[in-house]
PDB file of C-alpha atoms in Angstrom:
ATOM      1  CA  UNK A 297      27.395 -78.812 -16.803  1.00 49.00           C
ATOM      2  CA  UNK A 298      30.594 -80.444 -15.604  1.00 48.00           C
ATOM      3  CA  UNK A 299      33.660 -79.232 -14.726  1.00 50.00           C
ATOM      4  CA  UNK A 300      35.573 -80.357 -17.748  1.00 49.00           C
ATOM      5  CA  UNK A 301      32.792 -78.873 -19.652  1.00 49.00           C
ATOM      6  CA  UNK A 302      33.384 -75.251 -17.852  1.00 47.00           C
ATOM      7  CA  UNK A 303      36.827 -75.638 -18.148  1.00 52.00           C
ATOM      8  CA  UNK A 304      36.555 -76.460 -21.759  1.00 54.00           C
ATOM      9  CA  UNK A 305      34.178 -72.826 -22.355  1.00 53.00           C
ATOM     10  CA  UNK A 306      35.933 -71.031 -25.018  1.00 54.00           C
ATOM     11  CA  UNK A 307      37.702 -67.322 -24.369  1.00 57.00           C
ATOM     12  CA  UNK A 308      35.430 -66.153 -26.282  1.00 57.00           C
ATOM     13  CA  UNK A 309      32.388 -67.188 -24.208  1.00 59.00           C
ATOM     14  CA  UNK A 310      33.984 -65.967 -20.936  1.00 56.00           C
ATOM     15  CA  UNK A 311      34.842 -62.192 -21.774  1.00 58.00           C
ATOM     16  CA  UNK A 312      31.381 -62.620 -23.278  1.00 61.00           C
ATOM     17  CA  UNK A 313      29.813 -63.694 -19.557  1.00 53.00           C
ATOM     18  CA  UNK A 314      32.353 -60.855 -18.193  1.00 59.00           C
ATOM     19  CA  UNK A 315      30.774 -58.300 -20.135  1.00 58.00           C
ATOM     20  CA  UNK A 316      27.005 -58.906 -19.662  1.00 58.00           C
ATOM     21  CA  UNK A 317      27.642 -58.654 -16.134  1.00 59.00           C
ATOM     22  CA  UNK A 318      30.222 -55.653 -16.013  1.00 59.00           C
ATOM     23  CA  UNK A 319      27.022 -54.300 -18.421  1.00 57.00           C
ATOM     24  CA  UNK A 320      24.606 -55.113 -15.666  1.00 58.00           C
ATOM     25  CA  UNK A 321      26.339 -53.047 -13.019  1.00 60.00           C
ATOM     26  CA  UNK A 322      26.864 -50.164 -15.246  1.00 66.00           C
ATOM     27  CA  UNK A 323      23.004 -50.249 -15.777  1.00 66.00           C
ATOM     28  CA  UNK A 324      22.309 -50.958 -12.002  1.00 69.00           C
ATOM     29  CA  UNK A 325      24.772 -48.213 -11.350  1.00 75.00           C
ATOM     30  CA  UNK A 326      23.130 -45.812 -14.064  1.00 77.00           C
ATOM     31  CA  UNK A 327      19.251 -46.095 -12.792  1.00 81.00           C
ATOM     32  CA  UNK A 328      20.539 -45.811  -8.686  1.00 81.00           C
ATOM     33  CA  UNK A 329      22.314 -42.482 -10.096  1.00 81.00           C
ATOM     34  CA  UNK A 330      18.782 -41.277 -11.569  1.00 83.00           C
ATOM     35  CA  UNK A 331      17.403 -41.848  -8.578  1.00 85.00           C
ATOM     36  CA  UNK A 332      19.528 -40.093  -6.397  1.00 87.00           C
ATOM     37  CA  UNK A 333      19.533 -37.357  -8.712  1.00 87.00           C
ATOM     38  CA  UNK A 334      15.406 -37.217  -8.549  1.00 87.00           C
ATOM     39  CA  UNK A 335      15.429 -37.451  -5.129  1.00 87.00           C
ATOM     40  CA  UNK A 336      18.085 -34.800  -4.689  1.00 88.00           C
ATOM     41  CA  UNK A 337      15.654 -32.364  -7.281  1.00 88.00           C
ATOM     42  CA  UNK A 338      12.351 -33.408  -5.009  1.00 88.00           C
ATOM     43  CA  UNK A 339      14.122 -32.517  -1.569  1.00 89.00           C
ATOM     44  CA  UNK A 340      15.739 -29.315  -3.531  1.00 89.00           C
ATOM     45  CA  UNK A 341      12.009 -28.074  -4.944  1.00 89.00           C
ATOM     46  CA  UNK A 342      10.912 -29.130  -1.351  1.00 89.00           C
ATOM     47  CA  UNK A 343      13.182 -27.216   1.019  1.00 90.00           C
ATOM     48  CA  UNK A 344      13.115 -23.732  -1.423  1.00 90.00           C
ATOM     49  CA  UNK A 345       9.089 -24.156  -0.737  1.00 90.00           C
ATOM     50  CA  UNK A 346       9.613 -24.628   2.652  1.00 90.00           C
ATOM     51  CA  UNK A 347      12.278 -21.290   2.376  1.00 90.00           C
ATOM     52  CA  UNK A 348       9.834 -19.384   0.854  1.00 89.00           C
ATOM     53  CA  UNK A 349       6.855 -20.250   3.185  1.00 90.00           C
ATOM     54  CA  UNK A 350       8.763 -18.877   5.720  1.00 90.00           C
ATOM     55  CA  UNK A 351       9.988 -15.738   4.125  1.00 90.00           C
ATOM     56  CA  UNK A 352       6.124 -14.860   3.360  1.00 91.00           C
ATOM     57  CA  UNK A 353       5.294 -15.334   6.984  1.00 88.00           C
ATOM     58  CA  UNK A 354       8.007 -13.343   8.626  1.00 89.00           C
ATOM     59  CA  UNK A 355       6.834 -11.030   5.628  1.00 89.00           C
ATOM     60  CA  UNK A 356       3.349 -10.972   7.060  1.00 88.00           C
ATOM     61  CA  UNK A 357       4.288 -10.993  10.662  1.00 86.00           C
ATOM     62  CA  UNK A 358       6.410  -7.575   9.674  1.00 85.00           C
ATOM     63  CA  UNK A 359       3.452  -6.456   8.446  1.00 83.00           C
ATOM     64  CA  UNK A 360       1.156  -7.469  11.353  1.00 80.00           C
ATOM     65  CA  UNK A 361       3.510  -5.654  14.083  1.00 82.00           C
ATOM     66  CA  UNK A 362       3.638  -2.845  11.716  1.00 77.00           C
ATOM     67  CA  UNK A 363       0.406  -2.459  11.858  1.00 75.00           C
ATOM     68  CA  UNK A 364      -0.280  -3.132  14.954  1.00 77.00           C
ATOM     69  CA  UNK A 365       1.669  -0.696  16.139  1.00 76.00           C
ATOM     70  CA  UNK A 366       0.502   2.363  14.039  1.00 72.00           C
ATOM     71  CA  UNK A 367      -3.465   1.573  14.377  1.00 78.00           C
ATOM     72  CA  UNK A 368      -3.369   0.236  17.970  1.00 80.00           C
ATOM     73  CA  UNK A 369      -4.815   3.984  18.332  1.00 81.00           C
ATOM     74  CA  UNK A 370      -7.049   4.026  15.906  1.00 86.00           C
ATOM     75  CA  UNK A 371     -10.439   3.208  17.406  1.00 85.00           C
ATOM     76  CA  UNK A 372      -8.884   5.599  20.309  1.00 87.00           C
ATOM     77  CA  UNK A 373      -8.396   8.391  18.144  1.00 87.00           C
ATOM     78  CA  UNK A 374     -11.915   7.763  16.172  1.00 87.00           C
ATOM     79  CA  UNK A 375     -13.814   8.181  19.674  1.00 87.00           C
ATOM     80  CA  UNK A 376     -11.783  11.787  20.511  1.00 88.00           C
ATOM     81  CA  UNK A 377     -13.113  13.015  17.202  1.00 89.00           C
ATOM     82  CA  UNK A 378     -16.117  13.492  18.391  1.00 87.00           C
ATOM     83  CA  UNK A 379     -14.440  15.706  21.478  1.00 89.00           C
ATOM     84  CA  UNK A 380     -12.317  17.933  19.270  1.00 88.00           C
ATOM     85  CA  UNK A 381     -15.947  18.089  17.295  1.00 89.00           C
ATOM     86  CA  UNK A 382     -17.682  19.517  20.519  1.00 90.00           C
ATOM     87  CA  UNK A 383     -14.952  21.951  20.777  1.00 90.00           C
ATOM     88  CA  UNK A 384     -14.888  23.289  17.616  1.00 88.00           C
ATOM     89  CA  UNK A 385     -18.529  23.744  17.908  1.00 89.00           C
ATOM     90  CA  UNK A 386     -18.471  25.206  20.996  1.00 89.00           C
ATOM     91  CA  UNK A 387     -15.768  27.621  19.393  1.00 88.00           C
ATOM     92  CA  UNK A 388     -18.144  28.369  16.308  1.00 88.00           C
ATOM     93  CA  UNK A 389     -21.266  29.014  18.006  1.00 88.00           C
ATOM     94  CA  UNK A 390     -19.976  32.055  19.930  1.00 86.00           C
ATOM     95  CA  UNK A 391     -20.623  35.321  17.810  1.00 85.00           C
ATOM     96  CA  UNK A 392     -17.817  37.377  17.153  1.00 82.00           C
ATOM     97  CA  UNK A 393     -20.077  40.581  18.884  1.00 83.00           C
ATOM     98  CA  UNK A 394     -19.550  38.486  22.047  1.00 80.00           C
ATOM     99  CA  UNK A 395     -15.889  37.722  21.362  1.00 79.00           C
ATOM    100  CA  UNK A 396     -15.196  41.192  20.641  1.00 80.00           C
ATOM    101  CA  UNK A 397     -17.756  42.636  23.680  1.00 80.00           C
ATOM    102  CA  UNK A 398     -16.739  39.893  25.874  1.00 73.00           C
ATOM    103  CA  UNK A 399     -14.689  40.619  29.504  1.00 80.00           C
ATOM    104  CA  UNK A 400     -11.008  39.391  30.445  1.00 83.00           C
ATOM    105  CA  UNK A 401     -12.843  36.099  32.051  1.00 83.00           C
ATOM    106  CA  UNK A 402     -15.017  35.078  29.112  1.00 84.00           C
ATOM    107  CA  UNK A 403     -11.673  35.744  26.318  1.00 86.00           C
ATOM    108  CA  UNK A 404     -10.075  33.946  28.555  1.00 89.00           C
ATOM    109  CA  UNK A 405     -12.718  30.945  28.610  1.00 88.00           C
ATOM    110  CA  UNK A 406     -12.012  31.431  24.420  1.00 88.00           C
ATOM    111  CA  UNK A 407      -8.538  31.088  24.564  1.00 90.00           C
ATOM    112  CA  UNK A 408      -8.820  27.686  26.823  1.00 92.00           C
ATOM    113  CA  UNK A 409     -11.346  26.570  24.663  1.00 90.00           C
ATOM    114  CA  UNK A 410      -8.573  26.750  21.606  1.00 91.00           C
ATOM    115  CA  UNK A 411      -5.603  25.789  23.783  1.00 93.00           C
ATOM    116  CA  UNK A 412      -7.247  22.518  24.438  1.00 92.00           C
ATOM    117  CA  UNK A 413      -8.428  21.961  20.680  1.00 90.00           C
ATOM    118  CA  UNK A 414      -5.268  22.767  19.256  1.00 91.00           C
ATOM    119  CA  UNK A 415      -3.704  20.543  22.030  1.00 92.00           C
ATOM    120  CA  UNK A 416      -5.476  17.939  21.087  1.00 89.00           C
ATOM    121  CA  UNK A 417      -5.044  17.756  17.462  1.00 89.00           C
ATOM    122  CA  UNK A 418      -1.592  17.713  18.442  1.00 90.00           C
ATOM    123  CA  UNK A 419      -1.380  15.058  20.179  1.00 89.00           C
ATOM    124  CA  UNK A 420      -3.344  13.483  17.473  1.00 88.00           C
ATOM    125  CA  UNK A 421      -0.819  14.153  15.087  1.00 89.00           C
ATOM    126  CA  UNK A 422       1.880  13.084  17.129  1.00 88.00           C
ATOM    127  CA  UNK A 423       0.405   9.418  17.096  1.00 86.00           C
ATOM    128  CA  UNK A 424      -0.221   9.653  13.292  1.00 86.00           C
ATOM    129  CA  UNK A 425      -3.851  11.011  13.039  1.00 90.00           C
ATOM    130  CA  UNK A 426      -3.599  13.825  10.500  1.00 90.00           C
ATOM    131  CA  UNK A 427      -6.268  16.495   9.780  1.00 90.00           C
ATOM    132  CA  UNK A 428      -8.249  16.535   6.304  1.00 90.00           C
ATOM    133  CA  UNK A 429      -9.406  20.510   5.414  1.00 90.00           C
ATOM    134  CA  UNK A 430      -9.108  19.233   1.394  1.00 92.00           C
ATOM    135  CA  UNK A 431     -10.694  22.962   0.257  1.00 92.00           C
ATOM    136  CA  UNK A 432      -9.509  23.577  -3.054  1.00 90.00           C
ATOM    137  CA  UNK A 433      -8.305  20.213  -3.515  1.00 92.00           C
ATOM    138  CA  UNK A 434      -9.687  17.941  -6.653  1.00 93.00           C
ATOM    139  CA  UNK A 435     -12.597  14.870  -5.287  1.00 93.00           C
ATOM    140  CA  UNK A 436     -11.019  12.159  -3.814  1.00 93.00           C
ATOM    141  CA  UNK A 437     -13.391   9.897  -3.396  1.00 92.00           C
ATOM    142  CA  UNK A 438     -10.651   7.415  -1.022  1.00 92.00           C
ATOM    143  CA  UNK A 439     -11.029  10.542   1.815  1.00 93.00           C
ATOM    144  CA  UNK A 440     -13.620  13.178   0.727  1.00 94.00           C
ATOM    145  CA  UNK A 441     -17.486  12.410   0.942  1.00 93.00           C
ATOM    146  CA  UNK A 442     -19.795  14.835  -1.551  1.00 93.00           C
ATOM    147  CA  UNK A 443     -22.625  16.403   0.907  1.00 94.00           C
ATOM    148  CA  UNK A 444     -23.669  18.775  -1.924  1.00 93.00           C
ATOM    149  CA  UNK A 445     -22.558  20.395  -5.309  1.00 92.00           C
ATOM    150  CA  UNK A 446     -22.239  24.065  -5.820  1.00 89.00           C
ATOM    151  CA  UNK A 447     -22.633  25.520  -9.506  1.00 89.00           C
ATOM    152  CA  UNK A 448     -19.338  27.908 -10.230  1.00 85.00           C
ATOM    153  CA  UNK A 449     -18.264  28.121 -13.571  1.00 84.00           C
ATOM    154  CA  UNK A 450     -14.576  29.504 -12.627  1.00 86.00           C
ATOM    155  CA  UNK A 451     -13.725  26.498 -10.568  1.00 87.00           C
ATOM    156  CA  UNK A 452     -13.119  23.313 -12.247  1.00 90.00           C
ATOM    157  CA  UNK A 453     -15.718  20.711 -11.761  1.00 89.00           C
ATOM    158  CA  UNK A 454     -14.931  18.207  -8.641  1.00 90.00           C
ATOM    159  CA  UNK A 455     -13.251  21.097  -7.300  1.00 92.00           C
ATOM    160  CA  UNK A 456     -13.851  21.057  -3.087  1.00 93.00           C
ATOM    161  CA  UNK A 457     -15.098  24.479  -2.528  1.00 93.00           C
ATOM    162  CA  UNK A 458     -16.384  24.446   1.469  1.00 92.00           C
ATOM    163  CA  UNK A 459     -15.432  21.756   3.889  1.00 93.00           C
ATOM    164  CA  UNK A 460     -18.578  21.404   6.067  1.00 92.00           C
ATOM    165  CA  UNK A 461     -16.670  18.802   8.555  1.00 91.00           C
ATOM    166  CA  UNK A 462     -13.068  18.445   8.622  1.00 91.00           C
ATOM    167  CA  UNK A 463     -12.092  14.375   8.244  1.00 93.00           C
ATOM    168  CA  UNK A 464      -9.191  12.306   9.622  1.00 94.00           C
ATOM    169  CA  UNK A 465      -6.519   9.723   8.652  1.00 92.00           C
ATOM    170  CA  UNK A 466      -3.933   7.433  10.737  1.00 90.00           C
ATOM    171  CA  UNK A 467      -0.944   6.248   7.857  1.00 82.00           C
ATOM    172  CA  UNK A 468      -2.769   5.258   4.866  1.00 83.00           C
ATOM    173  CA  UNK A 469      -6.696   4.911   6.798  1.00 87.00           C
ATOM    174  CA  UNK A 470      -9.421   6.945   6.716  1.00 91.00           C
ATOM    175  CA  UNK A 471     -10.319   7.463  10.377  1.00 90.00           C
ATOM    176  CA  UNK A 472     -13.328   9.692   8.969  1.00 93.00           C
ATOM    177  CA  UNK A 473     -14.098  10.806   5.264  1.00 94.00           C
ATOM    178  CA  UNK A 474     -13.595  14.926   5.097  1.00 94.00           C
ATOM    179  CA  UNK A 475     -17.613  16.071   4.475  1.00 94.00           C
ATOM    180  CA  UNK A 476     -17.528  18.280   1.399  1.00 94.00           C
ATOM    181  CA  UNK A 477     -19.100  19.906  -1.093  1.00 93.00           C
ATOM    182  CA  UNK A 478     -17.873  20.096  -4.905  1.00 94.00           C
ATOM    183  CA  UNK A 479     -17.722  22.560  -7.773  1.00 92.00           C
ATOM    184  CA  UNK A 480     -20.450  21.171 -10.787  1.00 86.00           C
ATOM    185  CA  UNK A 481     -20.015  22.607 -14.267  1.00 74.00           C
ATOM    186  CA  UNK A 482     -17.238  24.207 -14.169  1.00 65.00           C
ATOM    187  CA  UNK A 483     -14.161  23.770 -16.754  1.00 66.00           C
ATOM    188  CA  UNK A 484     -12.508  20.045 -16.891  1.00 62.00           C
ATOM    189  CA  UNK A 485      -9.340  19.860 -15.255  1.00 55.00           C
ATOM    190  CA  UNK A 486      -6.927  19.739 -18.292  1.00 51.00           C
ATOM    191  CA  UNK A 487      -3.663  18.161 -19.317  1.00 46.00           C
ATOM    192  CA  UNK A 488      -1.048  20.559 -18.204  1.00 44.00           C
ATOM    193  CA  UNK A 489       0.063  21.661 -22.083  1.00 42.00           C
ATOM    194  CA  UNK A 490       3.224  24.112 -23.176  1.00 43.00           C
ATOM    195  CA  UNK A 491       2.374  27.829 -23.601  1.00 45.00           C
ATOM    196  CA  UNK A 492       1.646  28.903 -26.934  1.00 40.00           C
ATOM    197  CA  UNK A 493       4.612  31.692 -28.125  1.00 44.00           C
ATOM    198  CA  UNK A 494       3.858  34.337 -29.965  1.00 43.00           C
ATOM    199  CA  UNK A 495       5.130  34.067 -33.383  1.00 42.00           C
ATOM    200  CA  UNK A 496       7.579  36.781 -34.712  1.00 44.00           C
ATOM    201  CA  UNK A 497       6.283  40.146 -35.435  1.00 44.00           C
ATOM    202  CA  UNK A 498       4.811  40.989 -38.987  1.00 46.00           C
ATOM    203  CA  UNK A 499       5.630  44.174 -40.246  1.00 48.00           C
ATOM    204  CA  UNK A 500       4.224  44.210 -43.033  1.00 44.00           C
ATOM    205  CA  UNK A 501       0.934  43.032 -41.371  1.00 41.00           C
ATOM    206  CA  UNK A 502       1.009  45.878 -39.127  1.00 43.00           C
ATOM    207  CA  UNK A 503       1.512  48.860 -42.057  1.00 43.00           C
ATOM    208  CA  UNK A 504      -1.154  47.841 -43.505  1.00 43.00           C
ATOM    209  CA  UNK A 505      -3.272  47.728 -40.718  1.00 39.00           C
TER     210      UNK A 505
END
């Protein structure tokens, strides 16, 4: 096309031209938009997953010192059982003629004996090992283990009724089930339901009675 020819172009055809191309920015500028935007959504999704991957680990790693630091004495405290067991058996196997008959040196011997266990279950509890003597105390299965049942009608049934070995716990760990023995067919342990009250008093009822 020459340059008369150009020069000749009508108006019309030149806002025409001007418009197709002011059209074609608007549409390049539209889809670069969109995919700022998507990119902007993708590194949004990705840094809250990154935020929340970190939350859950300084979450577990809360958890882990936690822990850490209230069952570091666990397996500790599991291997003095067995000495505070000793005691106690020690303690149990003297008869009480002998306690009572004994001289100043063997009550003495006695008292030591109970100093020490009831130091040492102290200092058990201090670290966060707590005694389990569940008598009277409905079956848990979670801390109690059933050696035996015992038939007793007045006690409800998976009733404890004799502790044959005291167990332990550190926080919410069984450091050694509690060695029981249940109650067996007695009443179920019901709903706790309102008294019945009497009803008003019928006179009549009791004349002719």
């Amino acid at each position: 096309m020459s340059d008369q020819t150009k020069d000749e172009r009508a108006p019309e055809d030149i806002e025409t031209v001007e418009a197709e191309r002011t059209q074609g920015g608007i549409d390049g500028d539209y889809e670069a938009l969109v995919r700022l935007l998507k990119e902007n959504e993708e590194l949004k999704d990705r840094a809250l997953r990154v935020a929340a991957e970190m939350e859950n680990l300084r979450r577990r790693t809360a958890r882990d010192v936690h822990d850490a630091r209230a069952y570091a004495v666990a397996n500790f405290a599991r291997d003095m059982l067995s000495v505070s067991d000793n005691l106690r058996r020690a303690l149990d196997a003297i008869p009480a003629e002998a306690k009572a008959a004994g001289d100043a040196g063997f009550k003495a011997l006695i008292d030591g004996v109970e100093i020490t266990e009831r130091a040492m279950l102290s200092t058990l509890e201090r670290h966060g090992v707590k005694k389990l003597e569940p008598e009277g105390e409905k079956f848990d299965p979670n801390f109690h283990q059933a050696m035996f049942e015992v038939p007793n009608p007045d006690v409800p049934a998976n009733t404890v009724v004799q502790v044959v070995q005291p167990g332990y716990s550190i926080g919410e760990r069984v450091l050694r089930p509690a060695m029981v023995g249940v109650a067996k067919g007695g009443p179920k342990i019901a709903a706790t339901e309102a008294p019945v009250e009497p009803g008003p008093v019928n006179e009549q009822a009791e004349k002719d009675a």
